[in-house]
Coordinates of C-alpha atoms in Angstrom, one line a residue:
X1 CA 0.0 0.0 0.0
X2 CA 1.3 3.5 -0.9
X3 CA 2.5 5.7 2.0
X4 CA 3.2 9.4 2.1
X5 CA 6.5 10.9 3.1
X6 CA 8.1 14.2 2.2
X7 CA 10.8 15.9 4.3
X8 CA 12.8 19.1 3.5
X9 CA 16.2 19.9 5.1
X10 CA 18.9 22.5 4.6
X11 CA 22.4 21.9 3.3
X12 CA 24.1 24.3 5.7
X13 CA 27.8 25.2 6.2
X14 CA 27.1 26.0 9.9
X15 CA 26.4 22.3 10.4
X16 CA 29.3 21.1 8.3
X17 CA 27.4 19.9 5.2
X18 CA 28.3 20.8 1.6
X19 CA 26.1 20.8 -1.5
X20 CA 28.9 18.9 -3.4
X21 CA 29.1 16.2 -0.7
X22 CA 25.4 15.8 -0.6
X23 CA 25.4 15.5 -4.4
X24 CA 28.0 12.7 -4.2
X25 CA 25.9 10.9 -1.6
X26 CA 22.6 10.9 -3.6
X27 CA 24.2 10.2 -7.0
X28 CA 26.8 7.7 -5.9
X29 CA 29.5 9.4 -8.0
X30 CA 32.8 11.2 -7.3
X31 CA 32.3 14.9 -7.0
X32 CA 35.2 17.4 -6.7
X33 CA 34.6 20.5 -4.6
X34 CA 36.3 23.5 -6.3
X35 CA 35.9 25.8 -3.4
X36 CA 37.5 23.6 -0.8
X37 CA 39.7 21.5 -3.1
X38 CA 38.3 18.2 -1.8
X39 CA 36.8 15.2 -3.6
X40 CA 33.8 13.2 -2.2
X41 CA 32.9 9.6 -3.1
X42 CA 30.2 8.0 -1.0
X43 CA 29.7 4.9 -3.1
X44 CA 26.6 2.7 -2.5
X45 CA 26.0 2.8 -6.3
X46 CA 23.8 -0.4 -6.2
X47 CA 21.0 1.7 -4.6
X48 CA 21.0 4.5 -7.2
X49 CA 18.6 3.6 -10.1
X50 CA 18.4 6.9 -12.0
X51 CA 19.9 10.4 -11.8
X52 CA 18.5 13.5 -13.7
X53 CA 18.9 17.3 -13.6
X54 CA 16.2 19.7 -14.5
X55 CA 16.9 23.4 -15.2
X56 CA 14.6 26.5 -15.2
X57 CA 14.2 28.8 -18.2
X58 CA 17.3 30.9 -19.0
X59 CA 19.7 28.6 -17.1
X60 CA 23.2 28.1 -18.6
X61 CA 23.6 24.8 -20.6
X62 CA 26.6 23.8 -18.6
X63 CA 24.4 23.5 -15.4
X64 CA 23.0 20.3 -16.9
X65 CA 26.0 18.7 -15.3
X66 CA 25.1 18.5 -11.6
X67 CA 28.7 18.8 -10.5
X68 CA 29.1 22.1 -12.4
X69 CA 25.7 23.4 -11.0
X70 CA 26.4 22.8 -7.3
X71 CA 30.0 23.9 -7.5
X72 CA 28.7 27.2 -9.0
X73 CA 26.3 27.7 -6.2
X74 CA 29.0 26.8 -3.6
X75 CA 31.4 29.4 -5.1
X76 CA 28.6 32.0 -5.2
X77 CA 27.7 31.6 -1.5
X78 CA 30.5 33.1 0.5
X79 CA 29.0 33.3 4.0
X80 CA 30.2 31.0 6.8
X81 CA 26.6 30.1 7.6
X82 CA 25.4 30.0 4.1
X83 CA 22.8 27.4 3.0
X84 CA 23.7 26.7 -0.7
X85 CA 21.1 24.0 -1.2
X86 CA 18.0 22.2 0.1
X87 CA 17.4 18.5 0.1
X88 CA 13.9 17.1 -0.4
X89 CA 13.2 13.4 0.3
X90 CA 10.0 11.7 -1.0
X91 CA 8.7 8.2 -0.7
X92 CA 7.8 6.7 -4.1
X93 CA 4.6 4.5 -4.1
X94 CA 5.4 0.8 -4.7
X95 CA 2.5 0.7 -7.2
X96 CA 4.5 2.9 -9.6
X97 CA 6.3 1.4 -12.5
X98 CA 9.9 2.7 -13.2
X99 CA 8.5 5.0 -15.9
X100 CA 5.8 6.4 -13.7
X101 CA 8.4 7.2 -11.0
X102 CA 10.4 9.3 -13.4
X103 CA 7.3 11.0 -14.8
X104 CA 6.0 11.9 -11.4
X105 CA 9.3 13.2 -10.1
X106 CA 10.1 15.3 -13.2
X107 CA 6.5 16.7 -13.3
X108 CA 6.7 17.6 -9.6
X109 CA 10.1 19.4 -10.1
X110 CA 9.1 21.3 -13.2
X111 CA 5.8 22.6 -11.6
X112 CA 7.1 23.4 -8.1
X113 CA 10.8 24.2 -8.5
X114 CA 11.7 25.0 -12.2
X115 CA 8.6 27.2 -12.5
X116 CA 10.0 29.4 -9.7
X117 CA 13.5 29.6 -11.1
X118 CA 15.2 26.8 -9.1
X119 CA 17.5 24.2 -10.6
X120 CA 17.4 20.7 -9.1
X121 CA 19.0 17.2 -9.4
X122 CA 17.1 14.1 -8.4
X123 CA 18.2 10.5 -7.7
X124 CA 15.9 7.5 -7.4
X125 CA 17.1 5.0 -4.7
X126 CA 15.9 1.6 -3.7
X127 CA 17.2 -0.8 -1.0
X128 CA 18.7 -4.2 -1.8
X129 CA 15.3 -6.0 -1.3
X130 CA 13.5 -3.4 -3.4
X131 CA 11.1 -2.6 -0.5
X132 CA 11.9 1.1 0.0
X133 CA 11.7 3.1 -3.2
X134 CA 12.4 6.8 -2.6
X135 CA 14.0 9.8 -4.3
X136 CA 16.4 12.6 -3.2
X137 CA 15.9 16.0 -4.8
X138 CA 18.9 18.4 -4.3
X139 CA 17.8 22.0 -5.0
X140 CA 20.1 25.0 -5.5
X141 CA 18.9 27.4 -2.8
X142 CA 19.1 30.4 -5.1
X143 CA 17.0 31.3 -8.1
X144 CA 18.4 31.8 -11.6
X145 CA 17.6 35.0 -13.4
X146 CA 16.2 34.1 -16.8
X147 CA 17.3 37.5 -18.3
X148 CA 21.1 37.1 -17.4
X149 CA 21.4 33.4 -16.8
X150 CA 23.2 34.2 -13.5
X151 CA 22.2 33.8 -9.9
X152 CA 19.4 36.0 -8.8
X153 CA 19.8 38.3 -5.8
X154 CA 18.0 37.1 -2.7
X155 CA 15.7 39.7 -1.3
X156 CA 15.8 40.4 2.4
X157 CA 14.0 42.7 4.9
X158 CA 14.6 43.9 8.4
X159 CA 12.4 42.7 11.2
X160 CA 12.4 43.5 14.9
X161 CA 13.9 40.9 17.2
X162 CA 11.3 39.7 19.7
X163 CA 11.7 38.1 23.1
X164 CA 9.9 35.1 24.5
X165 CA 6.9 37.3 25.4
X166 CA 6.6 38.7 21.8
X167 CA 8.0 42.1 22.7
X168 CA 10.7 44.1 20.9
X169 CA 14.3 43.8 22.3
X170 CA 15.9 47.1 23.1
X171 CA 19.3 48.0 21.7
X172 CA 21.6 48.6 24.7
X173 CA 24.6 51.0 24.7
X174 CA 27.4 49.0 26.3
X175 CA 29.0 52.2 27.7
X176 CA 26.0 53.6 29.5
X177 CA 23.9 50.4 29.9
X178 CA 20.8 52.3 28.6
X179 CA 18.8 51.9 25.5
X180 CA 20.2 53.7 22.5
X181 CA 18.4 56.6 20.9
X182 CA 18.8 58.4 17.5
X183 CA 19.5 62.0 16.9
X184 CA 15.8 62.8 17.3
X185 CA 15.6 61.1 20.7
X186 CA 13.7 58.0 19.4
X187 CA 14.5 54.7 21.1
X188 CA 16.3 52.1 19.1
X189 CA 15.4 48.4 19.0
X190 CA 17.3 45.3 17.8
X191 CA 16.6 44.3 14.2
X192 CA 17.7 41.4 12.1
X193 CA 17.7 40.6 8.4
X194 CA 15.2 38.0 7.2
X195 CA 15.5 36.2 3.9
X196 CA 12.6 36.4 1.4
X197 CA 13.6 33.2 -0.4
X198 CA 10.3 31.5 -1.3
X199 CA 11.8 28.1 -0.3
X200 CA 12.1 29.4 3.3
X201 CA 8.4 30.3 3.6
X202 CA 6.0 28.0 5.4
X203 CA 3.4 28.5 2.7
X204 CA 5.8 27.2 0.0
X205 CA 6.7 24.2 2.1
X206 CA 3.0 23.4 2.6
X207 CA 2.4 23.7 -1.1
X208 CA 5.3 21.3 -1.8
X209 CA 3.8 18.7 0.5
X210 CA 0.3 19.0 -1.0
X211 CA 1.6 19.1 -4.6
X212 CA 3.5 15.8 -4.2
X213 CA 0.3 14.1 -2.9
X214 CA -1.7 15.4 -6.0
X215 CA 1.1 14.3 -8.4
X216 CA 1.1 10.8 -7.0
X217 CA -2.7 10.5 -6.7
X218 CA -3.1 11.4 -10.4
X219 CA -1.4 8.1 -11.2
X220 CA -2.8 5.9 -8.4
X221 CA -6.1 4.1 -8.1
X222 CA -8.7 5.4 -5.7
X223 CA -8.0 2.5 -3.3
X224 CA -4.3 3.5 -3.1
X225 CA -4.5 7.3 -2.7
X226 CA -2.1 9.1 -0.3
X227 CA -2.8 12.1 1.9
X228 CA -0.3 14.8 2.8
X229 CA -2.2 15.8 5.9
X230 CA -1.5 14.4 9.3
X231 CA -4.0 12.1 11.0
X232 CA -5.0 15.0 13.3
X233 CA -5.7 17.3 10.4
X234 CA -7.7 14.5 8.7
X235 CA -9.9 14.2 11.8
X236 CA -8.7 10.7 12.6
X237 CA -8.0 9.5 16.1
X238 CA -5.7 6.7 14.9
X239 CA -2.2 6.9 16.4
X240 CA 0.5 7.8 13.9
X241 CA 3.6 5.7 13.4
X242 CA 7.1 7.1 14.0
X243 CA 10.0 7.3 11.5
X244 CA 12.1 4.2 11.7
X245 CA 15.2 5.2 9.7
X246 CA 17.9 3.3 8.0
X247 CA 19.7 2.2 11.2
X248 CA 16.5 0.6 12.7
X249 CA 15.7 -1.3 9.6
X250 CA 19.3 -2.5 9.4
X251 CA 19.0 -3.9 12.9
X252 CA 15.8 -5.8 11.9
X253 CA 17.5 -7.2 8.8
X254 CA 20.4 -8.5 10.9
X255 CA 17.9 -10.5 13.1
X256 CA 17.7 -8.0 15.9
X257 CA 14.7 -6.1 17.3
X258 CA 14.7 -2.4 16.9
X259 CA 12.8 -0.3 19.5
X260 CA 11.4 2.0 16.8
X261 CA 10.2 -0.9 14.6
X262 CA 8.7 -2.7 17.6
X263 CA 6.8 0.5 18.6
X264 CA 5.5 0.8 15.1
X265 CA 4.3 -2.8 15.1
X266 CA 2.4 -2.2 18.4
X267 CA 0.9 1.0 16.9
X268 CA -0.3 -0.9 13.8
X269 CA -1.8 -3.7 15.9
X270 CA -3.8 -1.2 18.1
X271 CA -4.9 0.8 15.0
X272 CA -6.0 -2.4 13.3
X273 CA -8.0 -3.5 16.3
X274 CA -9.7 -0.1 16.5
X275 CA -10.5 -0.2 12.8
X276 CA -11.9 -3.7 13.1
X277 CA -14.1 -2.7 16.1
X278 CA -15.4 0.3 14.2
X279 CA -16.2 -1.8 11.2
X280 CA -18.1 -4.3 13.3
X281 CA -20.1 -1.5 15.0
X282 CA -20.9 0.0 11.7
X283 CA -22.2 -3.4 10.5
X284 CA -24.4 -3.8 13.6
X285 CA -25.9 -0.3 13.2
X286 CA -26.6 -0.9 9.6
X287 CA -28.4 -4.1 10.4
X288 CA -30.4 -2.4 13.2
X289 CA -31.3 0.3 10.7
X290 CA -32.6 -2.3 8.2
X291 CA -34.7 -4.0 10.8
X292 CA -36.2 -0.7 12.0
X293 CA -37.0 0.4 8.5
X294 CA -38.7 -3.0 7.8
X295 CA -40.8 -2.6 11.0
X296 CA -41.9 0.9 10.0
X297 CA -42.9 -0.4 6.5
X298 CA -45.0 -3.1 8.1
X299 CA -46.8 -0.7 10.5
X300 CA -47.5 1.8 7.7
X301 CA -48.9 -1.0 5.5
X302 CA -51.2 -2.1 8.3
X303 CA -52.3 1.5 8.9
X304 CA -52.9 2.2 5.2
X305 CA -55.1 -0.8 4.6
X306 CA -58.3 0.4 6.4
X307 CA -57.8 3.9 5.1
X308 CA -57.9 2.9 1.4
X309 CA -61.6 2.0 1.5
X310 CA -62.7 5.4 2.8
X311 CA -60.3 7.6 0.8
X312 CA -62.3 10.6 -0.5
X313 CA -62.8 11.1 -4.2
X314 CA -60.0 13.4 -5.1
X315 CA -60.4 13.2 -8.8
X316 CA -63.2 15.8 -8.7
X317 CA -60.7 18.4 -7.3
X318 CA -57.8 17.4 -9.6
X319 CA -58.3 20.3 -12.0
X320 CA -58.7 22.8 -9.1
X321 CA -55.5 21.5 -7.5
X322 CA -53.5 21.7 -10.8
X323 CA -54.7 25.3 -11.4
X324 CA -53.9 26.3 -7.8
X325 CA -50.4 24.9 -8.1
X326 CA -49.8 26.7 -11.4
X327 CA -51.1 29.9 -9.8
X328 CA -48.8 29.4 -6.8
X329 CA -45.9 28.8 -9.1
X330 CA -46.6 31.9 -11.2
X331 CA -46.8 34.0 -8.0
X332 CA -43.6 32.5 -6.8
X333 CA -41.9 33.2 -10.1
X334 CA -43.1 36.8 -10.2
X335 CA -41.8 37.3 -6.7
X336 CA -38.4 36.0 -7.6
X337 CA -38.3 38.2 -10.7
X338 CA -39.0 41.2 -8.6
X339 CA -36.3 40.3 -6.1
X340 CA -33.9 39.7 -9.0
X341 CA -34.6 43.1 -10.5
X342 CA -34.0 44.7 -7.1
X343 CA -30.8 42.8 -6.6
X344 CA -29.4 43.7 -10.0
X345 CA -30.3 47.4 -9.4
X346 CA -28.6 47.2 -6.0
X347 CA -25.5 45.8 -7.8
X348 CA -25.4 48.6 -10.3
X349 CA -26.0 51.3 -7.7
X350 CA -23.3 49.9 -5.4
X351 CA -20.9 49.6 -8.3
X352 CA -21.5 53.3 -9.3
X353 CA -21.2 54.4 -5.6
X354 CA -18.0 52.4 -5.2
X355 CA -16.3 53.9 -8.2
X356 CA -17.0 57.4 -7.0
X357 CA -16.5 56.9 -3.2
X358 CA -14.7 53.6 -2.6
X359 CA -14.4 52.1 0.9
X360 CA -12.4 52.6 4.0
X361 CA -10.3 49.5 3.2
X362 CA -9.7 50.7 -0.3
X363 CA -8.6 54.2 0.8
X364 CA -6.3 52.7 3.5
X365 CA -4.8 50.2 1.0
X366 CA -4.3 53.0 -1.6
X367 CA -2.5 55.2 0.9
X368 CA -0.2 52.3 2.0
X369 CA 0.6 51.3 -1.5
X370 CA 1.2 54.9 -2.7
X371 CA 3.9 55.3 0.0
X372 CA 5.8 52.3 -1.5
X373 CA 5.2 53.6 -5.0
X374 CA 6.7 56.9 -4.1
X375 CA 9.8 55.3 -2.8
X376 CA 10.1 53.0 -5.9
X377 CA 9.5 56.0 -8.3
X378 CA 12.2 58.0 -6.5
X379 CA 14.6 55.0 -6.9
X380 CA 13.7 54.8 -10.6
X381 CA 14.3 58.5 -11.3
X382 CA 17.5 58.8 -9.3
X383 CA 20.9 59.2 -10.9
X384 CA 23.5 56.4 -11.0
X385 CA 25.1 57.6 -7.8
X386 CA 22.0 57.5 -5.7
X387 CA 20.2 54.6 -7.4
X388 CA 21.6 51.8 -5.4
X389 CA 20.9 53.4 -2.0
X390 CA 17.4 54.4 -3.1
X391 CA 16.6 50.9 -4.4
X392 CA 17.5 49.5 -1.0
X393 CA 15.3 52.1 0.6
X394 CA 12.5 51.2 -1.8
X395 CA 12.8 47.5 -0.9
X396 CA 12.7 48.3 2.9
X397 CA 9.7 50.7 2.5
X398 CA 7.9 48.1 0.4
X399 CA 8.4 45.5 3.1
X400 CA 7.2 47.8 5.9
X401 CA 4.2 48.9 3.8
X402 CA 3.4 45.2 3.1
X403 CA 3.1 44.6 6.8
X404 CA 0.7 47.6 7.2
X405 CA -1.3 46.3 4.2
X406 CA -1.7 42.9 5.9
X407 CA -3.1 44.7 9.0
X408 CA -5.3 47.0 7.0
X409 CA -6.8 44.4 4.7
X410 CA -6.3 41.0 6.5
X411 CA -8.4 39.0 4.1
X412 CA -6.2 40.1 1.0
X413 CA -4.2 37.1 -0.3
X414 CA -1.4 39.0 -2.1
X415 CA 0.0 41.6 0.3
X416 CA 3.7 41.7 -0.9
X417 CA 4.2 45.1 -2.5
X418 CA 6.9 45.0 -5.2
X419 CA 9.7 47.5 -4.9
X420 CA 9.8 48.0 -8.7
X421 CA 7.8 51.0 -10.0
X422 CA 6.0 49.2 -12.9
X423 CA 5.3 46.1 -10.8
X424 CA 4.0 48.4 -7.9
X425 CA 1.6 50.0 -10.3
X426 CA 0.3 46.7 -11.5
X427 CA 0.0 45.5 -7.9
X428 CA -2.1 48.6 -7.1
X429 CA -4.5 47.8 -9.9
X430 CA -4.8 44.2 -8.8
X431 CA -5.4 45.2 -5.2
X432 CA -8.1 47.7 -6.3
X433 CA -9.9 45.0 -8.3
X434 CA -9.6 42.5 -5.4
X435 CA -11.1 45.0 -2.9
X436 CA -13.9 45.9 -5.3
X437 CA -14.8 42.2 -6.0
X438 CA -14.7 41.5 -2.3
X439 CA -17.1 44.3 -1.5
X440 CA -19.5 43.4 -4.4
X441 CA -19.5 39.6 -3.7
X442 CA -22.5 39.5 -1.3
X443 CA -24.6 41.4 -3.9
X444 CA -23.4 39.5 -7.0
X445 CA -23.8 36.2 -5.0
X446 CA -27.4 37.1 -4.3
X447 CA -28.0 37.8 -8.0
X448 CA -26.6 34.4 -8.9
X449 CA -28.7 32.6 -6.3
X450 CA -31.9 34.4 -7.4
X451 CA -31.2 33.6 -11.1
X452 CA -30.7 29.9 -10.1
X453 CA -33.9 29.9 -8.1
X454 CA -35.8 31.6 -10.9
X455 CA -34.6 29.2 -13.5
X456 CA -35.6 26.3 -11.3
X457 CA -39.0 27.8 -10.6
X458 CA -39.7 28.4 -14.3
X459 CA -38.7 24.8 -15.3
X460 CA -40.5 23.1 -12.4
X461 CA -43.9 21.8 -13.1
X462 CA -46.4 20.4 -10.6
X463 CA -45.9 16.6 -10.4
X464 CA -48.8 14.1 -10.4
X465 CA -48.0 13.4 -6.7
X466 CA -48.3 17.0 -5.7
X467 CA -51.6 17.4 -7.7
X468 CA -53.0 14.3 -6.0
X469 CA -51.9 15.4 -2.5
X470 CA -53.5 18.8 -2.9
X471 CA -56.7 17.4 -4.5
X472 CA -57.0 14.9 -1.7
X473 CA -56.7 17.6 1.0
X474 CA -59.3 19.6 -0.9
X475 CA -61.7 16.6 -0.9
X476 CA -61.1 16.0 2.8
X477 CA -61.7 19.7 3.5
X478 CA -65.0 19.5 1.6
X479 CA -66.1 16.4 3.5
X480 CA -65.2 18.0 6.8
X481 CA -67.2 21.2 5.9
X482 CA -70.3 19.2 4.8
X483 CA -70.2 16.8 7.8
X484 CA -68.8 18.6 10.8
X485 CA -70.0 15.8 13.2
X486 CA -68.4 13.1 11.1
X487 CA -65.6 12.3 13.5
X488 CA -67.5 12.8 16.8
X489 CA -69.0 9.3 16.9
X490 CA -65.8 7.4 16.5
X491 CA -65.2 4.7 19.1
X492 CA -62.6 5.3 21.8
X493 CA -59.2 3.7 21.1
X494 CA -58.7 0.4 22.9
X495 CA -54.9 0.6 22.9
X496 CA -54.5 -2.4 20.5
X497 CA -54.3 -0.3 17.4
X498 CA -51.0 -0.2 15.5
X499 CA -48.7 2.7 16.3
X500 CA -49.1 5.6 14.0
X501 CA -45.6 6.4 12.6
X502 CA -46.7 8.1 9.4
X503 CA -45.9 11.7 8.7
X504 CA -48.7 14.0 9.7
X505 CA -50.5 15.9 7.0
X506 CA -50.1 19.6 7.1
X507 CA -53.4 21.1 5.8
X508 CA -51.8 24.5 5.7
X509 CA -49.1 23.5 3.2
X510 CA -50.9 23.2 -0.1
X511 CA -48.0 23.2 -2.5
X512 CA -44.3 23.8 -2.9
X513 CA -44.7 27.4 -3.8
X514 CA -47.0 28.9 -1.1
X515 CA -48.2 28.3 2.4
X516 CA -51.9 28.9 3.4
X517 CA -54.0 28.3 6.4
X518 CA -56.5 26.1 4.4
X519 CA -56.8 24.8 0.9
X520 CA -59.1 26.6 -1.5
X521 CA -62.0 24.9 -3.2
X522 CA -64.7 26.1 -5.6
X523 CA -67.1 26.8 -2.7
X524 CA -64.4 28.8 -1.0
X525 CA -63.8 30.9 -4.1
X526 CA -67.6 31.6 -4.5
X527 CA -67.8 32.5 -0.8
X528 CA -64.9 34.9 -1.1
X529 CA -66.5 36.6 -4.2
X530 CA -69.7 37.1 -2.3
X531 CA -67.9 38.6 0.7
X532 CA -66.0 41.0 -1.6
X533 CA -69.2 42.1 -3.3
X534 CA -70.8 42.7 0.1
X535 CA -67.9 44.7 1.4
X536 CA -67.9 46.8 -1.8
X537 CA -71.7 47.5 -1.4
X538 CA -71.2 48.4 2.2
X539 CA -68.5 50.9 1.4
X540 CA -70.7 52.6 -1.2
X541 CA -73.6 53.0 1.2
X542 CA -71.3 54.4 3.9
X543 CA -70.0 57.0 1.4
X544 CA -73.5 58.1 0.6
X545 CA -74.3 58.5 4.3
X546 CA -71.1 60.3 5.0
X547 CA -71.6 63.8 6.6
X548 CA -70.4 67.0 5.1
X549 CA -66.8 67.5 6.1
X550 CA -67.1 71.3 6.1
X551 CA -69.6 71.1 8.9
X552 CA -67.2 69.3 11.2
X553 CA -65.6 71.6 13.8
X554 CA -61.8 71.8 13.2
X555 CA -59.5 70.3 15.8
X556 CA -58.4 72.6 18.6
X557 CA -54.7 73.6 18.7
X558 CA -52.9 73.7 22.0
X559 CA -50.0 75.8 22.9
X560 CA -48.7 79.1 21.5
X561 CA -50.3 80.5 18.3
X562 CA -49.7 83.5 16.1

């Protein structure tokens, strides 16, 4: 059965690792490190099944050789704590053929790494028994600029250093022991530079995990799908297994018992027992549901048998019922049309108002973005001597304004304001459209819902069951009106009658389009016509007997008068 595994780690000089040494390990080949003058050869070639290098657009052709690629990134990174590469390890489903393994890996690298400007080398491994197919992906931790073919500059921003309580750490003067201040007397706080490399962001790492699951599931059957989420995120209370590792499995192959492997076996046994118990409980509840449904059917059949002989003649009211349902549907459709016209008018009115007035969120976002745009425009128009300093200032201002934008418009997805003038202008247009669409969404959503309901109401016709149900209620209403004492002489229940589990009939619900207190028959319509005629005649007589309004004494005014 396929399992999910994806881990990401840094190749960091601070921990003593090298990109060239890692390349030698995953490919099983000799790699010479030009920066340190050392040669690495880690062997284990029997486990390496395939090695490949994929480059982004604009990368130099010589980078197709992985040794050249990772020597270049090692020479470019000069810091003692630099992280020239990242290593991604993924588990390959056993259901994959060798061709599917390569296709899944290369598709994953192109869509998630090459598309963002990263070059990567992958190596497919397998243990001696062929039971652990997996792949190592070594990624150069710096993007390639497609315009120049060289390494792109990593953007950074300054952030305040926070203590364990989440508060800013003051910058202390070692001579006085007090917090430093600037020329204007403002207090100074510790700040640190934070890399804006996409591979260092949590959102990108989550996207990498989810994308690997989607890539594999596209090639797996429904019964063998994998899930990148943890058991807790999936809502499962099964206990997760722990990572065994190569050393633990080596102990098991040698005939020993590893604590990690033994713990996983115990977890699998308990999870299997819990799953079996749940399956058995589900089967029991399904059987109980079947028995209960069969009992209800029997009771309803017994209850319906004596009622069939005295069912009123509903065919006489079939035409009235059909016309009533059609009238209800027409009224309902007319009501929906009126609501739809009002909703569309509201959308147009809101759109016109929005374009002339905007919203508080839009005004706040516009002011925040304009500050970054002003800095980027100043950097663009500066001379060659000031351009570098002003570009750095524009990047810093863009980062600060991005934080303000996230606070002002928290629901906005893209809040990273570019430091380039043209990109900042396009970002401002996108943000304006996003705020406009967000503000209009409740009204446009109401229009869509009313259109759907109107289309459904226009296409819906009264079904024979609805006509029969309404005609039957009309017939029963007529019988009850003609024989009001019909149910008064019924015998008292003895207690041996079958239990009534049928759904009660709602005489007030005459159809799917309208609710009324009682169904309307021909006699009801005639009675209503007579009542309206009597009311009209009474009003006419009252108007004739009305006294002269000029003879009525005017009302007295209280208070001051002129």
